[in-house]
Every structure is written in C-alpha cells, then in structure tokens.
Amino acid sequence: MHSFLSRANTLFAFTITVLAVLTTGVFVSTFFEEYRGTVSIGAVRPIVKHMTDFSANRKKNDLGVLQLTLDMDLNPLFDWNVKQLFLYLVAEYVTPANTLNQVVLWDKIVRRGEEARLSFHEIATKYYFWDDGEHLRSNNVTLSLNWNIISNAGRLMHVRANGSTSFVFPDQYITSRTASPKPSGQQ
Amino acid sequence: MIDIEWPFATHMDFRGQKMAERLFQVIIVFFGLIGFIVGYMMQQFSMTIYSVLFGVLVSAFLTIPPWPIYRNNPVEWQKPVDAKKDSNGNKNNSSNKSTPKDTRKAKPKKDQ
C-alpha cells in the first residue's frame, strides 16, 4: 500500500472477492426455486406422409406434419438469477421399434428483457417430424413444452411445463401433393 | 509489479495505509450489501453489480491518491550518524524509496 499501483492492486483484488461472494449469495437465494409454469399447446391438422428421408438411411420413413398453436406467459420465471430461457417443444410417442421416441419440433430462446408473453397461431413446426420407421399412423403423440433455465450463477435446469396435449395421427398416408405446408426450418 | 517513479510523492505512512485499507474494505462491503438488498428487491442482479462498482469508484477516489490525512504519522527516523565516526554500526536505516533522499548518508544497502 505504499504506492499507487499497489493500492490499486489491493483494491481490485478485494473488489473481485466481494463480487464472488455476492454471486454466491445470488446462487443461494434461488437454490430452491422450481420454475414451474403452465402453457397451452394445440396441435392442428396432423397428417402423416411416407417419404424418403435423405438425411438418414435413404429408406422410406414416416413424416408427421402438423401446425402448432402456443400460448404462454413466462414473466414469473425471470427472477434475478435467470439470464435466458431455452424453450423446446417435444413430441413423445411409443412405437414397436422403440419404447420411447422424443422429437423436438420447435424451440426458441427468450432472453431477459424480451417479450415473455408468447402467442403463436398455427405456425409450422421448426424441425421435421421424422419417425425412425413407419409407425406414426394412428399413433398417440404427446406434445409438451420444456424450458432450460440459463442462470447467472447456478445449475442448468430442465423443467417440463404443465399443460401438455395429446393427439392421434390419422391412419392413412397423405399421397397427394396438395397437403399442408412444409416445416419452416431455421428461422 | 513495476515500480514507476512518479514526479510527486505517492507514499503513505503505515498508519495511513492501515486507515486506507480499512476504509476501502468497509466502503466496498457496505455498497455490496446495499446492492445485494436492492438487487433482491428489484430482482435485477445488474443493480448489485452497479452498486459495487460505484463503491469501488468512491473508494478509489478516497484511498488511491495519497491524501495528506494519510501522512499524519510519519515514521520517525533516527538522526543520521556522521560517516567518519562509525563506519560499521549502521544506525541509519536506509530504507526503500519511501524516505526522502537527504537522509541517505551511509552507502545504500539495496539498489532500488
């Protein structure tokens, strides 16, 4: 502490220590938070196509096509330790080939400060709904929205929202080309 | 650390250093606590960080420049001994750069 630089050095090191302690305090203050919420999901006009999957094994697989209607209010989830949310919509179903299939159909990143009341009406899925085989016809599929909490200081938690819906695919393929629009891909 | 020769004196005496260190510790911890409470109430962690940074600014202004209050208890050096009388009993504690230059009568011990 006998010169400028040594005083500045001591001050800086002490500041960093204080910031580390405060960050630990933030972590502890939100440790037991569960981040639950309710959303409303709707599956609109589901159909099944039978097409060659060029990104996989070149065989003909089932492709499910549907539109999504989503409504959610995420404002209660943003406490002072949440930096952003990663939302993803998962379709889960059972086939004779696999006990559990999970396909992500749509995702979104919601940052702190952005609009957190989201409402989508009959949007196309963001990703293709390929089945590993040909078992989508008449299959009962459950759609559920999950979010991944990205904290300032803390664990990365995956939480499933309340309010999942189920629907059943029709039992016939669509063969004509006048069917529903293709998925939108990356936005 | 690199020691730079400033054109003005930048030292504090020992009591001043202790006072300065205690002062910035108290200031920063105080602003840290205030910031934590405000941040918790507003649910905004950025408020906590801004509060600590403001505390750092205040402390830096109060403790980094060598204000005169930190020089109220200067170290009392002994009187310089005439070099001809006593060459080995070196009572003149030639210390580092924190002493003014005119007390160096004996040969310097450290080359700083």
Short mmCIF file of N, CA, C and O in Angstrom, two decimals, chain B residues 52-109:
data_model
loop_
_atom_site.label_atom_id
_atom_site.label_comp_id
_atom_site.label_asym_id
_atom_site.label_seq_id
_atom_site.Cartn_x
_atom_site.Cartn_y
_atom_site.Cartn_z
N VAL B 52 -21.78 -2.16 -6.46
CA VAL B 52 -20.40 -2.46 -6.07
C VAL B 52 -19.43 -1.60 -6.87
O VAL B 52 -18.45 -1.08 -6.33
N LEU B 53 -19.70 -1.43 -8.14
CA LEU B 53 -18.78 -0.62 -8.95
C LEU B 53 -18.78 0.83 -8.51
O LEU B 53 -17.74 1.49 -8.51
N PHE B 54 -19.94 1.32 -8.08
CA PHE B 54 -19.99 2.67 -7.55
C PHE B 54 -19.16 2.77 -6.27
O PHE B 54 -18.44 3.75 -6.04
N GLY B 55 -19.28 1.73 -5.43
CA GLY B 55 -18.47 1.70 -4.22
C GLY B 55 -16.99 1.69 -4.53
O GLY B 55 -16.18 2.32 -3.85
N VAL B 56 -16.62 0.97 -5.59
CA VAL B 56 -15.21 0.93 -5.98
C VAL B 56 -14.75 2.32 -6.41
O VAL B 56 -13.64 2.76 -6.09
N LEU B 57 -15.61 3.03 -7.12
CA LEU B 57 -15.24 4.38 -7.57
C LEU B 57 -15.02 5.30 -6.38
O LEU B 57 -14.04 6.06 -6.32
N VAL B 58 -15.94 5.23 -5.43
CA VAL B 58 -15.82 6.08 -4.24
C VAL B 58 -14.55 5.72 -3.48
O VAL B 58 -13.77 6.61 -3.08
N SER B 59 -14.30 4.43 -3.29
CA SER B 59 -13.09 4.02 -2.56
C SER B 59 -11.84 4.41 -3.29
O SER B 59 -10.85 4.81 -2.69
N ALA B 60 -11.88 4.28 -4.61
CA ALA B 60 -10.68 4.62 -5.37
C ALA B 60 -10.37 6.10 -5.22
O ALA B 60 -9.23 6.49 -5.05
N PHE B 61 -11.43 6.92 -5.23
CA PHE B 61 -11.20 8.34 -5.05
C PHE B 61 -10.66 8.64 -3.67
O PHE B 61 -9.81 9.51 -3.48
N LEU B 62 -11.12 7.91 -2.67
CA LEU B 62 -10.72 8.22 -1.30
C LEU B 62 -9.39 7.61 -0.90
O LEU B 62 -8.74 8.12 -0.01
N THR B 63 -9.01 6.49 -1.48
CA THR B 63 -7.83 5.81 -0.94
C THR B 63 -6.66 5.71 -1.91
O THR B 63 -5.54 5.50 -1.47
N ILE B 64 -6.88 5.84 -3.19
CA ILE B 64 -5.72 5.67 -4.06
C ILE B 64 -4.84 6.91 -4.12
O ILE B 64 -3.62 6.78 -4.01
N PRO B 65 -5.38 8.12 -4.30
CA PRO B 65 -4.45 9.26 -4.28
C PRO B 65 -3.93 9.46 -2.86
O PRO B 65 -4.66 9.26 -1.89
N PRO B 66 -2.68 9.86 -2.72
CA PRO B 66 -2.10 9.99 -1.38
C PRO B 66 -2.50 11.29 -0.71
O PRO B 66 -1.77 12.27 -0.74
N TRP B 67 -3.73 11.27 -0.13
CA TRP B 67 -4.20 12.48 0.54
C TRP B 67 -3.35 12.76 1.77
O TRP B 67 -2.79 11.85 2.36
N PRO B 68 -3.31 14.03 2.22
CA PRO B 68 -2.47 14.38 3.37
C PRO B 68 -2.90 13.69 4.67
O PRO B 68 -2.09 13.52 5.56
N ILE B 69 -4.18 13.32 4.80
CA ILE B 69 -4.58 12.68 6.05
C ILE B 69 -3.86 11.36 6.27
O ILE B 69 -3.75 10.88 7.39
N TYR B 70 -3.37 10.76 5.18
CA TYR B 70 -2.67 9.50 5.34
C TYR B 70 -1.20 9.70 5.67
O TYR B 70 -0.44 8.75 5.70
N ARG B 71 -0.82 10.97 5.85
CA ARG B 71 0.59 11.21 6.16
C ARG B 71 0.73 11.90 7.51
O ARG B 71 1.73 12.57 7.75
N ASN B 72 -0.24 11.70 8.39
CA ASN B 72 -0.20 12.40 9.68
C ASN B 72 0.73 11.75 10.68
O ASN B 72 1.04 12.35 11.70
N ASN B 73 1.10 10.51 10.44
CA ASN B 73 2.00 9.83 11.40
C ASN B 73 3.24 9.37 10.69
O ASN B 73 3.41 8.20 10.43
N PRO B 74 4.13 10.29 10.37
CA PRO B 74 5.30 9.86 9.63
C PRO B 74 6.22 9.01 10.49
O PRO B 74 6.23 9.11 11.72
N VAL B 75 6.98 8.16 9.82
CA VAL B 75 7.93 7.30 10.53
C VAL B 75 9.03 8.18 11.11
O VAL B 75 9.54 9.07 10.44
N GLU B 76 9.38 7.93 12.36
CA GLU B 76 10.43 8.75 12.97
C GLU B 76 11.76 8.09 12.77
O GLU B 76 12.06 7.06 13.37
N TRP B 77 12.57 8.70 11.93
CA TRP B 77 13.89 8.14 11.68
C TRP B 77 14.85 8.65 12.75
O TRP B 77 14.68 9.72 13.30
N GLN B 78 15.89 7.89 12.94
CA GLN B 78 16.92 8.37 13.88
C GLN B 78 17.79 9.39 13.19
O GLN B 78 17.78 9.53 11.97
N LYS B 79 18.52 10.13 14.02
CA LYS B 79 19.37 11.16 13.44
C LYS B 79 20.47 10.50 12.62
O LYS B 79 20.97 9.46 13.00
N PRO B 80 20.85 11.12 11.51
CA PRO B 80 21.92 10.49 10.71
C PRO B 80 23.23 10.55 11.46
O PRO B 80 23.57 11.54 12.11
N VAL B 81 23.98 9.46 11.33
CA VAL B 81 25.27 9.39 12.01
C VAL B 81 26.34 9.84 11.04
O VAL B 81 26.33 9.48 9.87
N ASP B 82 27.31 10.61 11.52
CA ASP B 82 28.40 11.07 10.66
C ASP B 82 29.22 9.87 10.20
O ASP B 82 29.63 9.05 11.00
N ALA B 83 29.48 9.76 8.92
CA ALA B 83 30.10 8.55 8.37
C ALA B 83 31.52 8.36 8.88
O ALA B 83 32.02 7.25 8.99
N LYS B 84 32.20 9.45 9.21
CA LYS B 84 33.59 9.29 9.63
C LYS B 84 33.68 8.63 10.99
O LYS B 84 34.62 7.91 11.27
N LYS B 85 32.71 8.89 11.87
CA LYS B 85 32.83 8.38 13.23
C LYS B 85 32.63 6.88 13.29
O LYS B 85 33.39 6.15 13.87
N ASP B 86 31.58 6.38 12.67
CA ASP B 86 31.21 4.98 12.90
C ASP B 86 30.87 4.34 11.55
O ASP B 86 29.80 4.58 10.99
N SER B 87 31.77 3.53 11.01
CA SER B 87 31.53 3.06 9.65
C SER B 87 30.75 1.75 9.61
O SER B 87 30.03 1.47 8.66
N ASN B 88 30.87 0.89 10.66
CA ASN B 88 30.17 -0.40 10.54
C ASN B 88 28.84 -0.41 11.27
O ASN B 88 27.88 -1.03 10.81
N GLY B 89 28.75 0.30 12.42
CA GLY B 89 27.47 0.30 13.13
C GLY B 89 26.48 1.20 12.41
O GLY B 89 26.44 2.40 12.62
N ASN B 90 25.72 0.66 11.59
CA ASN B 90 24.94 1.49 10.67
C ASN B 90 23.56 1.77 11.29
O ASN B 90 22.64 0.99 11.16
N LYS B 91 23.49 2.90 12.02
CA LYS B 91 22.21 3.17 12.66
C LYS B 91 21.24 3.86 11.72
O LYS B 91 20.08 4.04 12.03
N ASN B 92 21.72 4.27 10.62
CA ASN B 92 20.84 4.98 9.68
C ASN B 92 20.14 3.93 8.83
O ASN B 92 20.72 3.41 7.90
N ASN B 93 18.92 3.62 9.17
CA ASN B 93 18.20 2.58 8.41
C ASN B 93 17.88 3.10 7.03
O ASN B 93 16.87 3.75 6.81
N SER B 94 18.78 2.82 6.12
CA SER B 94 18.46 3.27 4.76
C SER B 94 17.38 2.33 4.21
O SER B 94 17.63 1.18 3.93
N SER B 95 16.22 2.86 4.09
CA SER B 95 15.09 2.02 3.67
C SER B 95 14.85 2.19 2.17
O SER B 95 15.69 2.70 1.47
N ASN B 96 13.66 1.84 1.72
CA ASN B 96 13.42 1.88 0.29
C ASN B 96 12.97 3.28 -0.13
O ASN B 96 13.18 4.25 0.59
N LYS B 97 12.28 3.35 -1.20
CA LYS B 97 12.04 4.66 -1.80
C LYS B 97 11.08 5.53 -1.01
O LYS B 97 10.77 6.61 -1.40
N SER B 98 10.55 5.04 0.11
CA SER B 98 9.55 5.86 0.79
C SER B 98 10.18 6.95 1.66
O SER B 98 9.48 7.72 2.28
N THR B 99 11.49 7.01 1.76
CA THR B 99 12.10 8.08 2.57
C THR B 99 12.60 9.17 1.65
O THR B 99 13.00 8.90 0.52
N PRO B 100 12.59 10.40 2.11
CA PRO B 100 13.18 11.46 1.28
C PRO B 100 14.67 11.24 1.13
O PRO B 100 15.31 10.59 1.93
N LYS B 101 15.21 11.83 0.11
CA LYS B 101 16.55 11.41 -0.29
C LYS B 101 17.65 12.01 0.60
O LYS B 101 18.76 11.52 0.58
N ASP B 102 17.38 13.04 1.37
CA ASP B 102 18.50 13.72 2.03
C ASP B 102 18.98 13.00 3.27
O ASP B 102 19.93 13.42 3.88
N THR B 103 18.29 11.91 3.73
CA THR B 103 18.80 11.23 4.91
C THR B 103 19.79 10.14 4.56
O THR B 103 20.28 9.46 5.43
N ARG B 104 20.03 9.94 3.31
CA ARG B 104 20.94 8.87 2.94
C ARG B 104 22.37 9.37 3.06
O ARG B 104 22.88 10.00 2.15
N LYS B 105 23.01 9.11 4.20
CA LYS B 105 24.41 9.49 4.30
C LYS B 105 25.28 8.27 4.10
O LYS B 105 26.29 8.30 3.42
N ALA B 106 24.88 7.13 4.71
CA ALA B 106 25.67 5.90 4.54
C ALA B 106 25.40 5.33 3.16
O ALA B 106 24.48 5.76 2.46
N LYS B 107 26.22 4.34 2.81
CA LYS B 107 26.03 3.83 1.46
C LYS B 107 24.73 3.01 1.39
O LYS B 107 24.37 2.35 2.34
N PRO B 108 23.99 3.11 0.33
CA PRO B 108 22.69 2.44 0.29
C PRO B 108 22.86 0.93 0.29
O PRO B 108 23.77 0.39 -0.29
N LYS B 109 21.94 0.28 1.03
CA LYS B 109 22.03 -1.18 1.12
C LYS B 109 21.45 -1.85 -0.10
O LYS B 109 22.00 -2.76 -0.67
#
